């Protein structure tokens, strides 16, 4: 880490990390390693800012690109009706409902790189998508920063740059266990909450057979303009 910081400078490294977090999701590349590096090099303060700025851009770009290929994405999702049905739930209901479901998707095991593109086939509007995405990324950002700092601490201890006392070792073990439990708890909660929302939606559809919102019926929930303009974002 010291070599990178000395060779490139911390501002350049920060820009590189922001760029990787912004553009990796466009190409469906996981950005976890970049978040780890942000935690290793910059810590909780600047590292958190880097992660949130980069991932926010990385959630906006696929959304905007997806609007240009909405019909193709819709056809592609028909191959996986179960996942398509889950994504459809995000675009229903009020602003707060959309915000909540997007935040849950960010915490859940659902691949976020696919979600960024797939969400455009629903009636989800831009602002609940963005706000829910940012809110859902906050706990993940802290977990990545913590794990990055832990990896750096262990690496320094392994190669003799740092001597850990017994208290520090115990602290790292306990904090690691807490981080794992927290991650599992967030994931389980998000999955259960999404399952409950899906169950409630299924009951509603059963009670109203005339509902035509399903993606499996071949209709897009909301027709967006073919051209990308500001009104398509603020609608």
C-alpha positions as protocol buffer text, in pm:
chain_id: "A"
residue {
  index: 1
  type: UNK
  ca { x: 0 y: 0 z: 0 }
}
residue {
  index: 2
  type: UNK
  ca { x: 284 y: 238 z: 76 }
}
residue {
  index: 3
  type: UNK
  ca { x: 437 y: 171 z: -266 }
}
residue {
  index: 4
  type: UNK
  ca { x: 115 y: 259 z: -448 }
}
residue {
  index: 5
  type: UNK
  ca { x: 63 y: 571 z: -240 }
}
residue {
  index: 6
  type: UNK
  ca { x: 422 y: 685 z: -298 }
}
residue {
  index: 7
  type: UNK
  ca { x: 428 y: 605 z: -669 }
}
residue {
  index: 8
  type: UNK
  ca { x: 90 y: 742 z: -773 }
}
residue {
  index: 9
  type: UNK
  ca { x: -3 y: 974 z: -488 }
}
residue {
  index: 10
  type: UNK
  ca { x: -316 y: 944 z: -278 }
}
residue {
  index: 11
  type: UNK
  ca { x: -527 y: 1181 z: -493 }
}
residue {
  index: 12
  type: UNK
  ca { x: -452 y: 977 z: -805 }
}
residue {
  index: 13
  type: UNK
  ca { x: -529 y: 654 z: -623 }
}
residue {
  index: 14
  type: UNK
  ca { x: -857 y: 801 z: -503 }
}
residue {
  index: 15
  type: UNK
  ca { x: -953 y: 894 z: -860 }
}
residue {
  index: 16
  type: UNK
  ca { x: -856 y: 549 z: -988 }
}
residue {
  index: 17
  type: UNK
  ca { x: -1070 y: 382 z: -723 }
}
residue {
  index: 18
  type: UNK
  ca { x: -1366 y: 610 z: -793 }
}
residue {
  index: 19
  type: UNK
  ca { x: -1333 y: 538 z: -1166 }
}
residue {
  index: 20
  type: UNK
  ca { x: -1318 y: 162 z: -1109 }
}
residue {
  index: 21
  type: UNK
  ca { x: -1622 y: 172 z: -882 }
}
residue {
  index: 22
  type: UNK
  ca { x: -1806 y: 381 z: -1139 }
}
residue {
  index: 23
  type: UNK
  ca { x: -1724 y: 183 z: -1454 }
}
residue {
  index: 24
  type: UNK
  ca { x: -1688 y: -178 z: -1336 }
}
residue {
  index: 25
  type: UNK
  ca { x: -2066 y: -221 z: -1288 }
}
residue {
  index: 26
  type: UNK
  ca { x: -2124 y: -97 z: -1644 }
}
residue {
  index: 27
  type: UNK
  ca { x: -1935 y: -405 z: -1766 }
}
residue {
  index: 28
  type: UNK
  ca { x: -2091 y: -633 z: -1499 }
}
residue {
  index: 29
  type: UNK
  ca { x: -1758 y: -656 z: -1313 }
}
residue {
  index: 30
  type: UNK
  ca { x: -1785 y: -683 z: -932 }
}
residue {
  index: 31
  type: UNK
  ca { x: -1636 y: -380 z: -759 }
}
residue {
  index: 32
  type: UNK
  ca { x: -1566 y: -549 z: -425 }
}
residue {
  index: 33
  type: UNK
  ca { x: -1185 y: -547 z: -467 }
}
residue {
  index: 34
  type: UNK
  ca { x: -1190 y: -172 z: -527 }
}
residue {
  index: 35
  type: UNK
  ca { x: -1390 y: -120 z: -208 }
}
residue {
  index: 36
  type: UNK
  ca { x: -1142 y: -333 z: -17 }
}
residue {
  index: 37
  type: UNK
  ca { x: -856 y: -122 z: -152 }
}
residue {
  index: 38
  type: UNK
  ca { x: -1038 y: 197 z: -54 }
}
residue {
  index: 39
  type: UNK
  ca { x: -1064 y: 63 z: 300 }
}
residue {
  index: 40
  type: UNK
  ca { x: -702 y: -53 z: 309 }
}
residue {
  index: 41
  type: UNK
  ca { x: -554 y: 271 z: 180 }
}
residue {
  index: 42
  type: UNK
  ca { x: -789 y: 545 z: 299 }
}
residue {
  index: 43
  type: UNK
  ca { x: -971 y: 404 z: 601 }
}
residue {
  index: 44
  type: UNK
  ca { x: -1322 y: 482 z: 718 }
}
residue {
  index: 45
  type: UNK
  ca { x: -1340 y: 855 z: 643 }
}
residue {
  index: 46
  type: UNK
  ca { x: -1206 y: 918 z: 295 }
}
residue {
  index: 47
  type: UNK
  ca { x: -1252 y: 553 z: 203 }
}
residue {
  index: 48
  type: UNK
  ca { x: -1625 y: 578 z: 272 }
}
residue {
  index: 49
  type: UNK
  ca { x: -1654 y: 892 z: 58 }
}
residue {
  index: 50
  type: UNK
  ca { x: -1464 y: 724 z: -228 }
}
residue {
  index: 51
  type: UNK
  ca { x: -1686 y: 416 z: -214 }
}
residue {
  index: 52
  type: UNK
  ca { x: -2012 y: 611 z: -200 }
}
residue {
  index: 53
  type: UNK
  ca { x: -1916 y: 851 z: -481 }
}
residue {
  index: 54
  type: UNK
  ca { x: -1788 y: 572 z: -704 }
}
residue {
  index: 55
  type: UNK
  ca { x: -2074 y: 330 z: -643 }
}
residue {
  index: 56
  type: UNK
  ca { x: -2334 y: 605 z: -685 }
}
residue {
  index: 57
  type: UNK
  ca { x: -2196 y: 682 z: -1030 }
}
residue {
  index: 58
  type: UNK
  ca { x: -2173 y: 307 z: -1091 }
}
residue {
  index: 59
  type: UNK
  ca { x: -2545 y: 273 z: -1019 }
}
residue {
  index: 60
  type: UNK
  ca { x: -2649 y: 571 z: -1231 }
}
residue {
  index: 61
  type: UNK
  ca { x: -2457 y: 481 z: -1548 }
}
residue {
  index: 62
  type: UNK
  ca { x: -2609 y: 131 z: -1598 }
}
residue {
  index: 63
  type: UNK
  ca { x: -2954 y: 275 z: -1530 }
}
residue {
  index: 64
  type: UNK
  ca { x: -2911 y: 539 z: -1800 }
}
residue {
  index: 65
  type: UNK
  ca { x: -2758 y: 290 z: -2043 }
}
residue {
  index: 66
  type: UNK
  ca { x: -3035 y: 42 z: -1966 }
}
residue {
  index: 67
  type: UNK
  ca { x: -3297 y: 296 z: -2071 }
}
residue {
  index: 68
  type: UNK
  ca { x: -3151 y: 283 z: -2422 }
}
residue {
  index: 69
  type: UNK
  ca { x: -3189 y: -96 z: -2440 }
}
residue {
  index: 70
  type: UNK
  ca { x: -3504 y: -140 z: -2235 }
}
residue {
  index: 71
  type: UNK
  ca { x: -3686 y: -366 z: -2481 }
}
residue {
  index: 72
  type: UNK
  ca { x: -3386 y: -596 z: -2518 }
}
residue {
  index: 73
  type: UNK
  ca { x: -3341 y: -621 z: -2142 }
}
residue {
  index: 74
  type: UNK
  ca { x: -3709 y: -702 z: -2108 }
}
residue {
  index: 75
  type: UNK
  ca { x: -3678 y: -987 z: -2359 }
}
residue {
  index: 76
  type: UNK
  ca { x: -3364 y: -1112 z: -2186 }
}
residue {
  index: 77
  type: UNK
  ca { x: -3536 y: -1122 z: -1846 }
}
residue {
  index: 78
  type: UNK
  ca { x: -3807 y: -1350 z: -1983 }
}
residue {
  index: 79
  type: UNK
  ca { x: -3552 y: -1631 z: -1966 }
}
residue {
  index: 80
  type: UNK
  ca { x: -3554 y: -1603 z: -1586 }
}
residue {
  index: 81
  type: UNK
  ca { x: -3918 y: -1542 z: -1488 }
}
residue {
  index: 82
  type: UNK
  ca { x: -3856 y: -1585 z: -1115 }
}
residue {
  index: 83
  type: UNK
  ca { x: -3590 y: -1314 z: -1102 }
}
residue {
  index: 84
  type: UNK
  ca { x: -3797 y: -1097 z: -1334 }
}
residue {
  index: 85
  type: UNK
  ca { x: -4091 y: -1126 z: -1098 }
}
residue {
  index: 86
  type: UNK
  ca { x: -3874 y: -1018 z: -806 }
}
residue {
  index: 87
  type: UNK
  ca { x: -3745 y: -718 z: -999 }
}
residue {
  index: 88
  type: UNK
  ca { x: -4098 y: -619 z: -1097 }
}
residue {
  index: 89
  type: UNK
  ca { x: -4186 y: -577 z: -729 }
}
residue {
  index: 90
  type: UNK
  ca { x: -3935 y: -294 z: -699 }
}
residue {
  index: 91
  type: UNK
  ca { x: -4127 y: -77 z: -944 }
}
residue {
  index: 92
  type: UNK
  ca { x: -4466 y: -101 z: -775 }
}
residue {
  index: 93
  type: UNK
  ca { x: -4628 y: 107 z: -505 }
}
residue {
  index: 94
  type: UNK
  ca { x: -4545 y: 447 z: -364 }
}
residue {
  index: 95
  type: UNK
  ca { x: -4215 y: 635 z: -370 }
}
residue {
  index: 96
  type: UNK
  ca { x: -4125 y: 502 z: -25 }
}
residue {
  index: 97
  type: UNK
  ca { x: -4216 y: 145 z: -123 }
}
residue {
  index: 98
  type: UNK
  ca { x: -3986 y: 165 z: -425 }
}
residue {
  index: 99
  type: UNK
  ca { x: -3712 y: 319 z: -210 }
}
residue {
  index: 100
  type: UNK
  ca { x: -3745 y: 41 z: 49 }
}
residue {
  index: 101
  type: UNK
  ca { x: -3744 y: -244 z: -202 }
}
residue {
  index: 102
  type: UNK
  ca { x: -3438 y: -108 z: -384 }
}
residue {
  index: 103
  type: UNK
  ca { x: -3252 y: -73 z: -53 }
}
residue {
  index: 104
  type: UNK
  ca { x: -3342 y: -433 z: 32 }
}
residue {
  index: 105
  type: UNK
  ca { x: -3219 y: -550 z: -308 }
}
residue {
  index: 106
  type: UNK
  ca { x: -2885 y: -380 z: -243 }
}
residue {
  index: 107
  type: UNK
  ca { x: -2843 y: -567 z: 84 }
}
residue {
  index: 108
  type: UNK
  ca { x: -2978 y: -899 z: -47 }
}
residue {
  index: 109
  type: UNK
  ca { x: -2771 y: -1159 z: -237 }
}
residue {
  index: 110
  type: UNK
  ca { x: -2931 y: -1053 z: -568 }
}
residue {
  index: 111
  type: UNK
  ca { x: -2649 y: -958 z: -814 }
}
residue {
  index: 112
  type: UNK
  ca { x: -2642 y: -579 z: -802 }
}
residue {
  index: 113
  type: UNK
  ca { x: -2469 y: -543 z: -1139 }
}
residue {
  index: 114
  type: UNK
  ca { x: -2767 y: -712 z: -1307 }
}
residue {
  index: 115
  type: UNK
  ca { x: -3018 y: -523 z: -1095 }
}
residue {
  index: 116
  type: UNK
  ca { x: -2876 y: -189 z: -1217 }
}
residue {
  index: 117
  type: UNK
  ca { x: -2979 y: -272 z: -1572 }
}
residue {
  index: 118
  type: UNK
  ca { x: -3287 y: -485 z: -1508 }
}
residue {
  index: 119
  type: UNK
  ca { x: -3469 y: -225 z: -1301 }
}
residue {
  index: 120
  type: UNK
  ca { x: -3538 y: -13 z: -1610 }
}
residue {
  index: 121
  type: UNK
  ca { x: -3804 y: -259 z: -1732 }
}
residue {
  index: 122
  type: UNK
  ca { x: -4022 y: -175 z: -1432 }
}
residue {
  index: 123
  type: UNK
  ca { x: -4216 y: 140 z: -1352 }
}
residue {
  index: 124
  type: UNK
  ca { x: -3940 y: 241 z: -1110 }
}
residue {
  index: 125
  type: UNK
  ca { x: -3851 y: 609 z: -1138 }
}
residue {
  index: 126
  type: UNK
  ca { x: -3502 y: 750 z: -1103 }
}
residue {
  index: 127
  type: UNK
  ca { x: -3505 y: 914 z: -760 }
}
residue {
  index: 128
  type: UNK
  ca { x: -3636 y: 625 z: -547 }
}
residue {
  index: 129
  type: UNK
  ca { x: -3394 y: 401 z: -736 }
}
residue {
  index: 130
  type: UNK
  ca { x: -3100 y: 629 z: -660 }
}
residue {
  index: 131
  type: UNK
  ca { x: -3192 y: 706 z: -298 }
}
residue {
  index: 132
  type: UNK
  ca { x: -3271 y: 342 z: -219 }
}
residue {
  index: 133
  type: UNK
  ca { x: -2948 y: 230 z: -383 }
}
residue {
  index: 134
  type: UNK
  ca { x: -2738 y: 477 z: -184 }
}
residue {
  index: 135
  type: UNK
  ca { x: -2910 y: 383 z: 143 }
}
residue {
  index: 136
  type: UNK
  ca { x: -2860 y: 13 z: 74 }
}
residue {
  index: 137
  type: UNK
  ca { x: -2491 y: 64 z: -3 }
}
residue {
  index: 138
  type: UNK
  ca { x: -2406 y: 230 z: 331 }
}
residue {
  index: 139
  type: UNK
  ca { x: -2382 y: -88 z: 544 }
}
residue {
  index: 140
  type: UNK
  ca { x: -2202 y: -272 z: 264 }
}
residue {
  index: 141
  type: UNK
  ca { x: -1950 y: 11 z: 234 }
}
residue {
  index: 142
  type: UNK
  ca { x: -1863 y: -6 z: 603 }
}
residue {
  index: 143
  type: UNK
  ca { x: -1830 y: -384 z: 590 }
}
residue {
  index: 144
  type: UNK
  ca { x: -1593 y: -363 z: 293 }
}
residue {
  index: 145
  type: UNK
  ca { x: -1389 y: -90 z: 460 }
}
residue {
  index: 146
  type: UNK
  ca { x: -1364 y: -292 z: 780 }
}
residue {
  index: 147
  type: UNK
  ca { x: -1261 y: -608 z: 596 }
}
residue {
  index: 148
  type: UNK
  ca { x: -1008 y: -409 z: 394 }
}
residue {
  index: 149
  type: UNK
  ca { x: -856 y: -264 z: 710 }
}
residue {
  index: 150
  type: UNK
  ca { x: -847 y: -609 z: 866 }
}
residue {
  index: 151
  type: UNK
  ca { x: -671 y: -755 z: 561 }
}
residue {
  index: 152
  type: UNK
  ca { x: -412 y: -478 z: 580 }
}
residue {
  index: 153
  type: UNK
  ca { x: -359 y: -534 z: 953 }
}
residue {
  index: 154
  type: UNK
  ca { x: -309 y: -908 z: 903 }
}
residue {
  index: 155
  type: UNK
  ca { x: -74 y: -847 z: 610 }
}
residue {
  index: 156
  type: UNK
  ca { x: 135 y: -603 z: 813 }
}
residue {
  index: 157
  type: UNK
  ca { x: 150 y: -850 z: 1101 }
}
residue {
  index: 158
  type: UNK
  ca { x: 239 y: -1134 z: 865 }
}
residue {
  index: 159
  type: UNK
  ca { x: 532 y: -952 z: 706 }
}
residue {
  index: 160
  type: UNK
  ca { x: 669 y: -803 z: 1026 }
}
residue {
  index: 161
  type: UNK
  ca { x: 559 y: -443 z: 981 }
}
residue {
  index: 162
  type: UNK
  ca { x: 323 y: -461 z: 1277 }
}
residue {
  index: 163
  type: UNK
  ca { x: 326 y: -649 z: 1606 }
}
residue {
  index: 164
  type: UNK
  ca { x: -17 y: -733 z: 1743 }
}
residue {
  index: 165
  type: UNK
  ca { x: -64 y: -761 z: 2116 }
}
residue {
  index: 166
  type: UNK
  ca { x: -290 y: -1026 z: 2267 }
}
residue {
  index: 167
  type: UNK
  ca { x: -559 y: -765 z: 2327 }
}
residue {
  index: 168
  type: UNK
  ca { x: -543 y: -651 z: 1963 }
}
residue {
  index: 169
  type: UNK
  ca { x: -566 y: -1009 z: 1840 }
}
residue {
  index: 170
  type: UNK
  ca { x: -871 y: -1075 z: 2056 }
}
residue {
  index: 171
  type: UNK
  ca { x: -1025 y: -745 z: 1942 }
}
residue {
  index: 172
  type: UNK
  ca { x: -974 y: -834 z: 1575 }
}
residue {
  index: 173
  type: UNK
  ca { x: -1123 y: -1179 z: 1623 }
}
residue {
  index: 174
  type: UNK
  ca { x: -1429 y: -1046 z: 1804 }
}
residue {
  index: 175
  type: UNK
  ca { x: -1481 y: -762 z: 1556 }
}
residue {
  index: 176
  type: UNK
  ca { x: -1448 y: -1006 z: 1266 }
}
residue {
  index: 177
  type: UNK
  ca { x: -1713 y: -1233 z: 1418 }
}
residue {
  index: 178
  type: UNK
  ca { x: -1942 y: -934 z: 1470 }
}
residue {
  index: 179
  type: UNK
  ca { x: -1888 y: -824 z: 1109 }
}
residue {
  index: 180
  type: UNK
  ca { x: -1974 y: -1172 z: 979 }
}
residue {
  index: 181
  type: UNK
  ca { x: -2285 y: -1194 z: 1196 }
}
residue {
  index: 182
  type: UNK
  ca { x: -2393 y: -845 z: 1089 }
}
residue {
  index: 183
  type: UNK
  ca { x: -2348 y: -932 z: 721 }
}
residue {
  index: 184
  type: UNK
  ca { x: -2549 y: -1251 z: 757 }
}
residue {
  index: 185
  type: UNK
  ca { x: -2819 y: -1070 z: 954 }
}
residue {
  index: 186
  type: UNK
  ca { x: -2855 y: -798 z: 689 }
}
residue {
  index: 187
  type: UNK
  ca { x: -2870 y: -1059 z: 413 }
}
residue {
  index: 188
  type: UNK
  ca { x: -3125 y: -1279 z: 589 }
}
residue {
  index: 189
  type: UNK
  ca { x: -3340 y: -980 z: 681 }
}
residue {
  index: 190
  type: UNK
  ca { x: -3337 y: -847 z: 325 }
}
residue {
  index: 191
  type: UNK
  ca { x: -3421 y: -1187 z: 178 }
}
residue {
  index: 192
  type: UNK
  ca { x: -3709 y: -1242 z: 421 }
}
residue {
  index: 193
  type: UNK
  ca { x: -3843 y: -892 z: 365 }
}
residue {
  index: 194
  type: UNK
  ca { x: -3837 y: -940 z: -13 }
}
residue {
  index: 195
  type: UNK
  ca { x: -4007 y: -1278 z: 23 }
}
residue {
  index: 196
  type: UNK
  ca { x: -4280 y: -1119 z: 234 }
}
residue {
  index: 197
  type: UNK
  ca { x: -4331 y: -845 z: -24 }
}
residue {
  index: 198
  type: UNK
  ca { x: -4349 y: -1106 z: -299 }
}
residue {
  index: 199
  type: UNK
  ca { x: -4598 y: -1313 z: -99 }
}
residue {
  index: 200
  type: UNK
  ca { x: -4817 y: -1009 z: -39 }
}
residue {
  index: 201
  type: UNK
  ca { x: -4803 y: -923 z: -408 }
}
residue {
  index: 202
  type: UNK
  ca { x: -4897 y: -1280 z: -503 }
}
residue {
  index: 203
  type: UNK
  ca { x: -5197 y: -1266 z: -273 }
}
residue {
  index: 204
  type: UNK
  ca { x: -5300 y: -934 z: -427 }
}
residue {
  index: 205
  type: UNK
  ca { x: -5276 y: -1075 z: -780 }
}
residue {
  index: 206
  type: UNK
  ca { x: -5476 y: -1383 z: -679 }
}
residue {
  index: 207
  type: UNK
  ca { x: -5744 y: -1152 z: -544 }
}
residue {
  index: 208
  type: UNK
  ca { x: -5736 y: -943 z: -865 }
}
residue {
  index: 209
  type: UNK
  ca { x: -5702 y: -1179 z: -1164 }
}
residue {
  index: 210
  type: UNK
  ca { x: -5726 y: -886 z: -1404 }
}
residue {
  index: 211
  type: UNK
  ca { x: -5385 y: -751 z: -1296 }
}
residue {
  index: 212
  type: UNK
  ca { x: -5160 y: -728 z: -1601 }
}
residue {
  index: 213
  type: UNK
  ca { x: -4843 y: -607 z: -1430 }
}
residue {
  index: 214
  type: UNK
  ca { x: -4643 y: -927 z: -1460 }
}
residue {
  index: 215
  type: UNK
  ca { x: -4336 y: -926 z: -1679 }
}
residue {
  index: 216
  type: UNK
  ca { x: -4421 y: -1278 z: -1790 }
}
residue {
  index: 217
  type: UNK
  ca { x: -4720 y: -1150 z: -1986 }
}
residue {
  index: 218
  type: UNK
  ca { x: -4492 y: -977 z: -2232 }
}
residue {
  index: 219
  type: UNK
  ca { x: -4584 y: -619 z: -2152 }
}
residue {
  index: 220
  type: UNK
  ca { x: -4357 y: -356 z: -2011 }
}
residue {
  index: 221
  type: UNK
  ca { x: -4499 y: -206 z: -1692 }
}
residue {
  index: 222
  type: UNK
  ca { x: -4429 y: 145 z: -1809 }
}
residue {
  index: 223
  type: UNK
  ca { x: -4344 y: 272 z: -2153 }
}
residue {
  index: 224
  type: UNK
  ca { x: -4052 y: 513 z: -2133 }
}
residue {
  index: 225
  type: UNK
  ca { x: -3939 y: 746 z: -2408 }
}
residue {
  index: 226
  type: UNK
  ca { x: -3703 y: 588 z: -2654 }
}
residue {
  index: 227
  type: UNK
  ca { x: -3473 y: 888 z: -2636 }
}
residue {
  index: 228
  type: UNK
  ca { x: -3281 y: 961 z: -2323 }
}
residue {
  index: 229
  type: UNK
  ca { x: -3365 y: 1300 z: -2183 }
}
residue {
  index: 230
  type: UNK
  ca { x: -3402 y: 1469 z: -1848 }
}
residue {
  index: 231
  type: UNK
  ca { x: -3775 y: 1404 z: -1831 }
}
residue {
  index: 232
  type: UNK
  ca { x: -3713 y: 1029 z: -1837 }
}
residue {
  index: 233
  type: UNK
  ca { x: -3508 y: 1067 z: -1521 }
}
residue {
  index: 234
  type: UNK
  ca { x: -3726 y: 1305 z: -1328 }
}
residue {
  index: 235
  type: UNK
  ca { x: -4053 y: 1132 z: -1416 }
}
